[in-house]
Amino acid sequence: MSSDFPPYISTQLHYLLNHFPDKLKIENVWSGSKHYSVTLDRFTLVIPYCLDTIKWDIIYNLEFPLAAPDVIFGPDDEDFHRFLMMPGEGDRDSRSRAEFAMSDWNNKDPTRLLALIKELRDQYAAYQRWRAGEIDDDRLKFEISTIMTREGIEMQIISGADKTEEVKFGVPLMHMNINKLVSACPWRHPQKIYLQVIYPVARKYASAPSAPRLKLMSPPELKALFSIDDVKLPSWLDGMCMAEYLPNLEESLGKQVFEAVTLIDFRRSFIEALAPLFGRPLEADPVFCRKATFLATSGPFAFLVYFLLSTQFPKQQPVLMLQSTQHFQSQGVPIKSALLSDYPWSPRWEVSQMAERIFEFLVDEALNFKRYCNESQLQH
Amino acid sequence: MDDLALQKIAVSGPTLASMIERINSCLGDADGLLFGDVASITPTALSDDSTQTPSDSQLVATISGFLCFISPLSFYDSAGRVDPTLVTTHLNQKPLIGWFSSRRKTPIRPSMREFSVTHSLSSIPNLSLPIQNPNFSSNFPPSIFLLFTTPFQDQLIHTNQYCAYRFQLQKQCFSPVSIDIVNIGPAFRGHYGSFCPSSALPFLSCELKNSAAMNEDRDKGSLSGVKQAAKDQEDLDMCAEGMDIGRLSQLMGPEAANYTAGLEHLYEKMLTKLESLSRLVEASSAKVLEQENHNRKLRLKVAKSAGVE
């Protein structure tokens, strides 16, 4: 018997997971009822924040469905309660932030849980900004004041090595919409590249303030188009501040992303150039053109050829892999070759020439592969 | 007003045990009010040091009773705002020092609503208790919060966990306080004083039969005398069963030569009363359980239909 939430909780939960702007995850589900119950009423929500995640426990009460849920925050956020008790900004009369978040609870309305979590997350971001503002460090105060105009920056106080305090900034880069640049883009969420900047809080007797630690971060789906590992960050000069550093980085990053998008078409033209020689591909990635599979024959020997194109194509040559359709290992797994990337190649060739040269290489390589397959089979 | 330091919270073993038993028998989460008092103690430094700095007096809170609500949002709303009228209806002149909350399989730290409720409860004027100490007079708001949870994985040895906090209004934060469980033993003596009997012996007017004139009054059975006697018997029946009011005279005055026997008789009758009371409680508990089960079925019905709009 599978455990499940009662309908009023599951509708709110599904609405939350489907409509929340960021990707939320549920880590744990369980029941708070006395008897061993298969009906659940509590779960742990993993919410992305500042290039990391925060975990909150959402506690409903199965015995009292009309009651609003309660929220238990992370163990390091005890001060968040104090922040929530303060009156909110703007024209929210004199209600505290917590009261505002919990107002108008209605368990029959599927959107209420989303409204609550969204409001609390916004408050959490405001709380971290408030905490960062309280830190007595002139450089930090200056940084915060100059970059607060940028949309979407989140910050978080974290404890670094040796229990020192550090302030982490998650800065979204480039206002361009990467999703729009890719035709037939399959991504559900907007892909953004972030710069993570970690400032150590200056200690009283420290000499010169040390440079912050910089790191580029992006969601994993972006790798299909563009790998941030290939980007070399410009160096942070002494006495620099983020307002100076960011524009250069964004310009260079923007150029690299545009280049990556144009490379999609180049890869596509290469795959199309393979067709006259190898026949129509069995499989090909139509959006990012990162791989294609063809069926080839060498006499009576039929095998598959996998083409794996990296984001650095054509500077980096494609990696080939062969797979036999007639030879199998003991477990029934077809025999595959090693990854082949050591064949004649020049990025300056025309795509038709690239295709021809690979074809010639494979004519010979197929015989080696056939021999290898036969030998492997004899061993089993 | 500066928040005076709370050194510890003392609770007797039976009180804590009955609190845990009560919340374990609830089907879901529960919460309730804590009653007790707060006293200031000046720790005596036993030293011959002549340069003795006066030590700060510290507070010790004692929990002597509780009231458990089985439905949530009983004296507060979803946002954690406490309704003072709902609290005072439950007080019945009992001194409120805080509240407790229990929730199964959750981390042992205060939640968003628990923080709001404690903040709200501590801020209600007129609910503060006077601190028992002759040196200074100050008030202690009901700022104690006791949290009960259970571990995530069902365990055989460790089934409940609890921890206590004191809410500091100035700093707006919880500060953990250690709990001192006082069990029967030499240390328990101090607790005798902090427990007030909930059913004291009624105050009966006692006139010593020393005047013949008064005797005549009574023997004549005057209306006022009979009425008074009937009222006194009613008062006595509240704490003893089957004891004639006349026998009280054996405890005082000239007839008190047989004092011990009279006292034993009184206690015997009080125990009889307790026995019949406990039978009454048992019967009414069964009825309450039936009603609670009925309510629970209705709530589950609402829960099933609530998702369909």
PDB file of N, CA and C in Angstrom, chain B residues 78-169:
ATOM      1  N   SER B  78      -3.761  31.169  13.087  1.00  0.00           N
ATOM      2  CA  SER B  78      -2.735  30.607  12.191  1.00  0.00           C
ATOM      3  C   SER B  78      -1.458  31.404  12.202  1.00  0.00           C
ATOM      4  N   ALA B  79      -1.559  32.719  12.398  1.00  0.00           N
ATOM      5  CA  ALA B  79      -0.354  33.533  12.358  1.00  0.00           C
ATOM      6  C   ALA B  79       0.341  33.557  13.702  1.00  0.00           C
ATOM      7  N   GLY B  80      -0.248  32.884  14.700  1.00  0.00           N
ATOM      8  CA  GLY B  80       0.405  32.838  15.995  1.00  0.00           C
ATOM      9  C   GLY B  80       0.011  33.970  16.936  1.00  0.00           C
ATOM     10  N   ARG B  81      -1.026  34.684  16.606  1.00  0.00           N
ATOM     11  CA  ARG B  81      -1.456  35.755  17.514  1.00  0.00           C
ATOM     12  C   ARG B  81      -2.348  35.152  18.595  1.00  0.00           C
ATOM     13  N   VAL B  82      -2.012  35.468  19.855  1.00  0.00           N
ATOM     14  CA  VAL B  82      -2.771  34.911  20.968  1.00  0.00           C
ATOM     15  C   VAL B  82      -3.965  35.802  21.271  1.00  0.00           C
ATOM     16  N   ASP B  83      -5.091  35.171  21.511  1.00  0.00           N
ATOM     17  CA  ASP B  83      -6.288  35.915  21.900  1.00  0.00           C
ATOM     18  C   ASP B  83      -6.362  35.915  23.422  1.00  0.00           C
ATOM     19  N   PRO B  84      -6.174  37.057  24.076  1.00  0.00           N
ATOM     20  CA  PRO B  84      -6.097  37.057  25.544  1.00  0.00           C
ATOM     21  C   PRO B  84      -7.359  36.525  26.209  1.00  0.00           C
ATOM     22  N   THR B  85      -8.523  36.766  25.583  1.00  0.00           N
ATOM     23  CA  THR B  85      -9.743  36.293  26.240  1.00  0.00           C
ATOM     24  C   THR B  85      -9.781  34.779  26.266  1.00  0.00           C
ATOM     25  N   LEU B  86      -9.267  34.138  25.202  1.00  0.00           N
ATOM     26  CA  LEU B  86      -9.282  32.684  25.193  1.00  0.00           C
ATOM     27  C   LEU B  86      -8.339  32.126  26.254  1.00  0.00           C
ATOM     28  N   VAL B  87      -7.269  32.845  26.531  1.00  0.00           N
ATOM     29  CA  VAL B  87      -6.337  32.360  27.553  1.00  0.00           C
ATOM     30  C   VAL B  87      -6.951  32.516  28.931  1.00  0.00           C
ATOM     31  N   THR B  88      -7.527  33.673  29.196  1.00  0.00           N
ATOM     32  CA  THR B  88      -8.017  33.915  30.548  1.00  0.00           C
ATOM     33  C   THR B  88      -9.189  33.023  30.902  1.00  0.00           C
ATOM     34  N   THR B  89      -9.969  32.580  29.909  1.00  0.00           N
ATOM     35  CA  THR B  89     -11.071  31.676  30.250  1.00  0.00           C
ATOM     36  C   THR B  89     -10.550  30.359  30.799  1.00  0.00           C
ATOM     37  N   HIS B  90      -9.327  29.982  30.433  1.00  0.00           N
ATOM     38  CA  HIS B  90      -8.804  28.710  30.925  1.00  0.00           C
ATOM     39  C   HIS B  90      -8.012  28.845  32.212  1.00  0.00           C
ATOM     40  N   LEU B  91      -7.743  30.083  32.595  1.00  0.00           N
ATOM     41  CA  LEU B  91      -6.832  30.241  33.715  1.00  0.00           C
ATOM     42  C   LEU B  91      -7.438  29.836  35.047  1.00  0.00           C
ATOM     43  N   ASN B  92      -8.689  30.241  35.301  1.00  0.00           N
ATOM     44  CA  ASN B  92      -9.322  29.906  36.596  1.00  0.00           C
ATOM     45  C   ASN B  92      -8.455  30.295  37.763  1.00  0.00           C
ATOM     46  N   GLN B  93      -7.923  31.467  37.737  1.00  0.00           N
ATOM     47  CA  GLN B  93      -7.086  31.977  38.823  1.00  0.00           C
ATOM     48  C   GLN B  93      -5.751  31.265  38.926  1.00  0.00           C
ATOM     49  N   LYS B  94      -5.438  30.402  37.998  1.00  0.00           N
ATOM     50  CA  LYS B  94      -4.157  29.710  38.124  1.00  0.00           C
ATOM     51  C   LYS B  94      -3.069  30.583  37.501  1.00  0.00           C
ATOM     52  N   PRO B  95      -1.887  30.558  38.089  1.00  0.00           N
ATOM     53  CA  PRO B  95      -0.821  31.421  37.572  1.00  0.00           C
ATOM     54  C   PRO B  95      -0.176  30.816  36.320  1.00  0.00           C
ATOM     55  N   LEU B  96      -0.192  31.586  35.231  1.00  0.00           N
ATOM     56  CA  LEU B  96       0.320  31.108  33.958  1.00  0.00           C
ATOM     57  C   LEU B  96       1.790  31.472  33.804  1.00  0.00           C
ATOM     58  N   ILE B  97       2.651  30.475  33.511  1.00  0.00           N
ATOM     59  CA  ILE B  97       4.061  30.824  33.303  1.00  0.00           C
ATOM     60  C   ILE B  97       4.517  30.555  31.884  1.00  0.00           C
ATOM     61  N   GLY B  98       3.659  29.946  31.077  1.00  0.00           N
ATOM     62  CA  GLY B  98       4.104  29.717  29.709  1.00  0.00           C
ATOM     63  C   GLY B  98       3.207  28.709  29.035  1.00  0.00           C
ATOM     64  N   TRP B  99       3.711  28.088  27.973  1.00  0.00           N
ATOM     65  CA  TRP B  99       2.925  27.084  27.276  1.00  0.00           C
ATOM     66  C   TRP B  99       3.846  26.001  26.740  1.00  0.00           C
ATOM     67  N   PHE B 100       3.232  24.907  26.271  1.00  0.00           N
ATOM     68  CA  PHE B 100       4.047  23.835  25.687  1.00  0.00           C
ATOM     69  C   PHE B 100       3.413  23.382  24.379  1.00  0.00           C
ATOM     70  N   SER B 101       4.232  22.738  23.557  1.00  0.00           N
ATOM     71  CA  SER B 101       3.752  22.253  22.266  1.00  0.00           C
ATOM     72  C   SER B 101       4.398  20.906  22.009  1.00  0.00           C
ATOM     73  N   SER B 102       3.627  19.999  21.433  1.00  0.00           N
ATOM     74  CA  SER B 102       4.222  18.717  21.103  1.00  0.00           C
ATOM     75  C   SER B 102       3.897  18.372  19.662  1.00  0.00           C
ATOM     76  N   ARG B 103       4.895  17.908  18.917  1.00  0.00           N
ATOM     77  CA  ARG B 103       4.662  17.459  17.558  1.00  0.00           C
ATOM     78  C   ARG B 103       5.575  16.270  17.269  1.00  0.00           C
ATOM     79  N   ARG B 104       4.970  15.242  16.669  1.00  0.00           N
ATOM     80  CA  ARG B 104       5.726  14.021  16.456  1.00  0.00           C
ATOM     81  C   ARG B 104       6.676  14.151  15.288  1.00  0.00           C
ATOM     82  N   LYS B 105       7.832  13.499  15.420  1.00  0.00           N
ATOM     83  CA  LYS B 105       8.774  13.334  14.317  1.00  0.00           C
ATOM     84  C   LYS B 105       9.118  14.650  13.638  1.00  0.00           C
ATOM     85  N   THR B 106       9.489  15.606  14.441  1.00  0.00           N
ATOM     86  CA  THR B 106       9.916  16.876  13.862  1.00  0.00           C
ATOM     87  C   THR B 106      11.193  17.295  14.581  1.00  0.00           C
ATOM     88  N   PRO B 107      11.974  18.158  13.966  1.00  0.00           N
ATOM     89  CA  PRO B 107      13.217  18.578  14.617  1.00  0.00           C
ATOM     90  C   PRO B 107      12.922  19.338  15.910  1.00  0.00           C
ATOM     91  N   ILE B 108      13.834  19.210  16.873  1.00  0.00           N
ATOM     92  CA  ILE B 108      13.581  19.810  18.176  1.00  0.00           C
ATOM     93  C   ILE B 108      14.114  21.239  18.220  1.00  0.00           C
ATOM     94  N   ARG B 109      13.438  22.107  17.482  1.00  0.00           N
ATOM     95  CA  ARG B 109      13.690  23.534  17.595  1.00  0.00           C
ATOM     96  C   ARG B 109      12.361  24.237  17.288  1.00  0.00           C
ATOM     97  N   PRO B 110      12.190  25.461  17.814  1.00  0.00           N
ATOM     98  CA  PRO B 110      10.881  26.101  17.682  1.00  0.00           C
ATOM     99  C   PRO B 110      10.537  26.401  16.224  1.00  0.00           C
ATOM    100  N   SER B 111       9.257  26.322  15.914  1.00  0.00           N
ATOM    101  CA  SER B 111       8.800  26.576  14.554  1.00  0.00           C
ATOM    102  C   SER B 111       8.362  28.033  14.432  1.00  0.00           C
ATOM    103  N   MET B 112       7.951  28.382  13.242  1.00  0.00           N
ATOM    104  CA  MET B 112       7.559  29.764  12.970  1.00  0.00           C
ATOM    105  C   MET B 112       6.386  30.183  13.844  1.00  0.00           C
ATOM    106  N   ARG B 113       5.372  29.311  13.887  1.00  0.00           N
ATOM    107  CA  ARG B 113       4.203  29.691  14.659  1.00  0.00           C
ATOM    108  C   ARG B 113       4.484  29.672  16.152  1.00  0.00           C
ATOM    109  N   GLU B 114       5.280  28.729  16.608  1.00  0.00           N
ATOM    110  CA  GLU B 114       5.577  28.653  18.046  1.00  0.00           C
ATOM    111  C   GLU B 114       6.303  29.904  18.505  1.00  0.00           C
ATOM    112  N   PHE B 115       7.162  30.433  17.637  1.00  0.00           N
ATOM    113  CA  PHE B 115       7.843  31.675  17.983  1.00  0.00           C
ATOM    114  C   PHE B 115       6.820  32.805  18.110  1.00  0.00           C
ATOM    115  N   SER B 116       5.920  32.891  17.134  1.00  0.00           N
ATOM    116  CA  SER B 116       4.908  33.956  17.176  1.00  0.00           C
ATOM    117  C   SER B 116       4.053  33.856  18.425  1.00  0.00           C
ATOM    118  N   VAL B 117       3.630  32.625  18.749  1.00  0.00           N
ATOM    119  CA  VAL B 117       2.739  32.456  19.901  1.00  0.00           C
ATOM    120  C   VAL B 117       3.452  32.858  21.183  1.00  0.00           C
ATOM    121  N   THR B 118       4.702  32.419  21.341  1.00  0.00           N
ATOM    122  CA  THR B 118       5.417  32.740  22.570  1.00  0.00           C
ATOM    123  C   THR B 118       5.644  34.242  22.669  1.00  0.00           C
ATOM    124  N   HIS B 119       5.964  34.851  21.544  1.00  0.00           N
ATOM    125  CA  HIS B 119       6.165  36.304  21.513  1.00  0.00           C
ATOM    126  C   HIS B 119       4.881  37.014  21.910  1.00  0.00           C
ATOM    127  N   SER B 120       3.781  36.533  21.324  1.00  0.00           N
ATOM    128  CA  SER B 120       2.496  37.167  21.603  1.00  0.00           C
ATOM    129  C   SER B 120       2.087  36.964  23.057  1.00  0.00           C
ATOM    130  N   LEU B 121       2.285  35.746  23.562  1.00  0.00           N
ATOM    131  CA  LEU B 121       1.888  35.441  24.943  1.00  0.00           C
ATOM    132  C   LEU B 121       2.693  36.270  25.937  1.00  0.00           C
ATOM    133  N   SER B 122       4.000  36.427  25.651  1.00  0.00           N
ATOM    134  CA  SER B 122       4.842  37.184  26.580  1.00  0.00           C
ATOM    135  C   SER B 122       4.490  38.655  26.587  1.00  0.00           C
ATOM    136  N   SER B 123       3.859  39.116  25.499  1.00  0.00           N
ATOM    137  CA  SER B 123       3.606  40.552  25.423  1.00  0.00           C
ATOM    138  C   SER B 123       2.266  40.952  25.981  1.00  0.00           C
ATOM    139  N   ILE B 124       1.433  39.981  26.348  1.00  0.00           N
ATOM    140  CA  ILE B 124       0.101  40.349  26.838  1.00  0.00           C
ATOM    141  C   ILE B 124       0.238  40.975  28.214  1.00  0.00           C
ATOM    142  N   PRO B 125      -0.209  42.190  28.368  1.00  0.00           N
ATOM    143  CA  PRO B 125      -0.133  42.780  29.711  1.00  0.00           C
ATOM    144  C   PRO B 125      -1.132  42.087  30.620  1.00  0.00           C
ATOM    145  N   ASN B 126      -0.985  42.247  31.868  1.00  0.00           N
ATOM    146  CA  ASN B 126      -1.880  41.675  32.884  1.00  0.00           C
ATOM    147  C   ASN B 126      -1.735  40.174  33.049  1.00  0.00           C
ATOM    148  N   LEU B 127      -0.897  39.531  32.288  1.00  0.00           N
ATOM    149  CA  LEU B 127      -0.747  38.100  32.511  1.00  0.00           C
ATOM    150  C   LEU B 127       0.545  37.778  33.252  1.00  0.00           C
ATOM    151  N   SER B 128       1.278  38.803  33.604  1.00  0.00           N
ATOM    152  CA  SER B 128       2.555  38.527  34.265  1.00  0.00           C
ATOM    153  C   SER B 128       2.339  38.104  35.706  1.00  0.00           C
ATOM    154  N   LEU B 129       3.256  37.293  36.178  1.00  0.00           N
ATOM    155  CA  LEU B 129       3.198  36.835  37.565  1.00  0.00           C
ATOM    156  C   LEU B 129       4.115  37.659  38.427  1.00  0.00           C
ATOM    157  N   PRO B 130       3.745  37.896  39.649  1.00  0.00           N
ATOM    158  CA  PRO B 130       4.727  38.496  40.554  1.00  0.00           C
ATOM    159  C   PRO B 130       5.771  37.457  40.940  1.00  0.00           C
ATOM    160  N   ILE B 131       6.995  37.887  40.975  1.00  0.00           N
ATOM    161  CA  ILE B 131       8.071  36.963  41.340  1.00  0.00           C
ATOM    162  C   ILE B 131       8.122  36.879  42.853  1.00  0.00           C
ATOM    163  N   GLN B 132       8.265  35.665  43.357  1.00  0.00           N
ATOM    164  CA  GLN B 132       8.262  35.510  44.808  1.00  0.00           C
ATOM    165  C   GLN B 132       9.628  35.800  45.365  1.00  0.00           C
ATOM    166  N   ASN B 133       9.751  36.939  45.931  1.00  0.00           N
ATOM    167  CA  ASN B 133      11.011  37.252  46.589  1.00  0.00           C
ATOM    168  C   ASN B 133      10.842  38.559  47.322  1.00  0.00           C
ATOM    169  N   PRO B 134      11.273  38.627  48.547  1.00  0.00           N
ATOM    170  CA  PRO B 134      11.041  39.875  49.288  1.00  0.00           C
ATOM    171  C   PRO B 134      11.921  41.034  48.850  1.00  0.00           C
ATOM    172  N   ASN B 135      13.032  40.759  48.188  1.00  0.00           N
ATOM    173  CA  ASN B 135      13.967  41.842  47.897  1.00  0.00           C
ATOM    174  C   ASN B 135      13.437  42.858  46.900  1.00  0.00           C
ATOM    175  N   PHE B 136      12.869  42.389  45.884  1.00  0.00           N
ATOM    176  CA  PHE B 136      12.373  43.329  44.894  1.00  0.00           C
ATOM    177  C   PHE B 136      11.065  42.793  44.342  1.00  0.00           C
ATOM    178  N   SER B 137      10.305  43.675  43.831  1.00  0.00           N
ATOM    179  CA  SER B 137       9.056  43.195  43.226  1.00  0.00           C
ATOM    180  C   SER B 137       9.152  43.409  41.732  1.00  0.00           C
ATOM    181  N   SER B 138       8.905  42.371  41.026  1.00  0.00           N
ATOM    182  CA  SER B 138       9.017  42.446  39.586  1.00  0.00           C
ATOM    183  C   SER B 138       8.065  41.412  39.021  1.00  0.00           C
ATOM    184  N   ASN B 139       7.803  41.530  37.778  1.00  0.00           N
ATOM    185  CA  ASN B 139       6.848  40.593  37.185  1.00  0.00           C
ATOM    186  C   ASN B 139       7.506  39.714  36.145  1.00  0.00           C
ATOM    187  N   PHE B 140       7.018  38.513  36.033  1.00  0.00           N
ATOM    188  CA  PHE B 140       7.542  37.558  35.064  1.00  0.00           C
ATOM    189  C   PHE B 140       6.448  37.256  34.050  1.00  0.00           C
ATOM    190  N   PRO B 141       6.650  37.648  32.816  1.00  0.00           N
ATOM    191  CA  PRO B 141       5.617  37.349  31.822  1.00  0.00           C
ATOM    192  C   PRO B 141       5.620  35.861  31.488  1.00  0.00           C
ATOM    193  N   PRO B 142       4.478  35.341  30.988  1.00  0.00           N
ATOM    194  CA  PRO B 142       4.430  33.907  30.663  1.00  0.00           C
ATOM    195  C   PRO B 142       5.268  33.608  29.431  1.00  0.00           C
ATOM    196  N   SER B 143       6.562  33.448  29.645  1.00  0.00           N
ATOM    197  CA  SER B 143       7.476  33.355  28.512  1.00  0.00           C
ATOM    198  C   SER B 143       8.187  32.015  28.429  1.00  0.00           C
ATOM    199  N   ILE B 144       7.725  31.033  29.175  1.00  0.00           N
ATOM    200  CA  ILE B 144       8.391  29.742  29.122  1.00  0.00           C
ATOM    201  C   ILE B 144       7.744  28.890  28.048  1.00  0.00           C
ATOM    202  N   PHE B 145       8.574  28.241  27.245  1.00  0.00           N
ATOM    203  CA  PHE B 145       8.070  27.391  26.183  1.00  0.00           C
ATOM    204  C   PHE B 145       8.737  26.032  26.294  1.00  0.00           C
ATOM    205  N   LEU B 146       7.910  24.996  26.383  1.00  0.00           N
ATOM    206  CA  LEU B 146       8.420  23.646  26.508  1.00  0.00           C
ATOM    207  C   LEU B 146       8.056  22.912  25.222  1.00  0.00           C
ATOM    208  N   LEU B 147       9.037  22.327  24.576  1.00  0.00           N
ATOM    209  CA  LEU B 147       8.802  21.676  23.293  1.00  0.00           C
ATOM    210  C   LEU B 147       9.022  20.178  23.437  1.00  0.00           C
ATOM    211  N   PHE B 148       8.036  19.398  22.990  1.00  0.00           N
ATOM    212  CA  PHE B 148       8.143  17.935  23.007  1.00  0.00           C
ATOM    213  C   PHE B 148       8.123  17.428  21.581  1.00  0.00           C
ATOM    214  N   THR B 149       9.058  16.554  21.256  1.00  0.00           N
ATOM    215  CA  THR B 149       9.009  15.930  19.935  1.00  0.00           C
ATOM    216  C   THR B 149       9.333  14.448  20.105  1.00  0.00           C
ATOM    217  N   THR B 150       9.261  13.726  18.999  1.00  0.00           N
ATOM    218  CA  THR B 150       9.685  12.324  19.030  1.00  0.00           C
ATOM    219  C   THR B 150      10.732  12.150  17.949  1.00  0.00           C
ATOM    220  N   PRO B 151      11.598  11.143  18.098  1.00  0.00           N
ATOM    221  CA  PRO B 151      12.635  10.953  17.076  1.00  0.00           C
ATOM    222  C   PRO B 151      12.030  10.479  15.752  1.00  0.00           C
ATOM    223  N   PHE B 152      12.747  10.741  14.662  1.00  0.00           N
ATOM    224  CA  PHE B 152      12.258  10.392  13.330  1.00  0.00           C
ATOM    225  C   PHE B 152      12.036   8.906  13.150  1.00  0.00           C
ATOM    226  N   GLN B 153      13.016   8.148  13.573  1.00  0.00           N
ATOM    227  CA  GLN B 153      12.870   6.698  13.440  1.00  0.00           C
ATOM    228  C   GLN B 153      12.283   6.176  14.735  1.00  0.00           C
ATOM    229  N   ASP B 154      11.334   5.293  14.626  1.00  0.00           N
ATOM    230  CA  ASP B 154      10.763   4.721  15.854  1.00  0.00           C
ATOM    231  C   ASP B 154      11.836   3.946  16.588  1.00  0.00           C
ATOM    232  N   GLN B 155      12.009   4.297  17.834  1.00  0.00           N
ATOM    233  CA  GLN B 155      13.046   3.600  18.592  1.00  0.00           C
ATOM    234  C   GLN B 155      12.420   3.005  19.829  1.00  0.00           C
ATOM    235  N   LEU B 156      13.020   1.964  20.334  1.00  0.00           N
ATOM    236  CA  LEU B 156      12.437   1.312  21.495  1.00  0.00           C
ATOM    237  C   LEU B 156      12.874   1.986  22.777  1.00  0.00           C
ATOM    238  N   ILE B 157      14.097   2.522  22.757  1.00  0.00           N
ATOM    239  CA  ILE B 157      14.618   3.058  24.013  1.00  0.00           C
ATOM    240  C   ILE B 157      14.274   4.538  24.153  1.00  0.00           C
ATOM    241  N   HIS B 158      14.460   5.256  23.069  1.00  0.00           N
ATOM    242  CA  HIS B 158      14.317   6.708  23.131  1.00  0.00           C
ATOM    243  C   HIS B 158      13.018   7.063  22.425  1.00  0.00           C
ATOM    244  N   THR B 159      12.009   7.416  23.201  1.00  0.00           N
ATOM    245  CA  THR B 159      10.712   7.638  22.557  1.00  0.00           C
ATOM    246  C   THR B 159      10.265   9.090  22.566  1.00  0.00           C
ATOM    247  N   ASN B 160      10.761   9.874  23.466  1.00  0.00           N
ATOM    248  CA  ASN B 160      10.333  11.275  23.523  1.00  0.00           C
ATOM    249  C   ASN B 160      11.540  12.151  23.765  1.00  0.00           C
ATOM    250  N   GLN B 161      11.477  13.351  23.260  1.00  0.00           N
ATOM    251  CA  GLN B 161      12.518  14.297  23.634  1.00  0.00           C
ATOM    252  C   GLN B 161      11.863  15.632  23.946  1.00  0.00           C
ATOM    253  N   TYR B 162      12.460  16.379  24.839  1.00  0.00           N
ATOM    254  CA  TYR B 162      11.871  17.659  25.215  1.00  0.00           C
ATOM    255  C   TYR B 162      12.984  18.652  25.471  1.00  0.00           C
ATOM    256  N   CYS B 163      12.654  19.904  25.299  1.00  0.00           N
ATOM    257  CA  CYS B 163      13.614  20.917  25.701  1.00  0.00           C
ATOM    258  C   CYS B 163      12.863  22.198  26.012  1.00  0.00           C
ATOM    259  N   ALA B 164      13.430  23.002  26.888  1.00  0.00           N
ATOM    260  CA  ALA B 164      12.727  24.175  27.385  1.00  0.00           C
ATOM    261  C   ALA B 164      13.453  25.443  26.971  1.00  0.00           C
ATOM    262  N   TYR B 165      12.660  26.472  26.702  1.00  0.00           N
ATOM    263  CA  TYR B 165      13.214  27.761  26.321  1.00  0.00           C
ATOM    264  C   TYR B 165      12.556  28.849  27.147  1.00  0.00           C
ATOM    265  N   ARG B 166      13.276  29.937  27.285  1.00  0.00           N
ATOM    266  CA  ARG B 166      12.679  31.114  27.887  1.00  0.00           C
ATOM    267  C   ARG B 166      12.732  32.192  26.817  1.00  0.00           C
ATOM    268  N   PHE B 167      11.617  32.815  26.557  1.00  0.00           N
ATOM    269  CA  PHE B 167      11.578  33.828  25.515  1.00  0.00           C
ATOM    270  C   PHE B 167      11.946  35.166  26.113  1.00  0.00           C
ATOM    271  N   GLN B 168      12.964  35.789  25.548  1.00  0.00           N
ATOM    272  CA  GLN B 168      13.390  37.082  26.080  1.00  0.00           C
ATOM    273  C   GLN B 168      12.786  38.172  25.210  1.00  0.00           C
ATOM    274  N   LEU B 169      11.931  38.941  25.810  1.00  0.00           N
ATOM    275  CA  LEU B 169      11.184  39.928  25.035  1.00  0.00           C
ATOM    276  C   LEU B 169      12.084  41.010  24.471  1.00  0.00           C
TER     277      LEU B 169
END
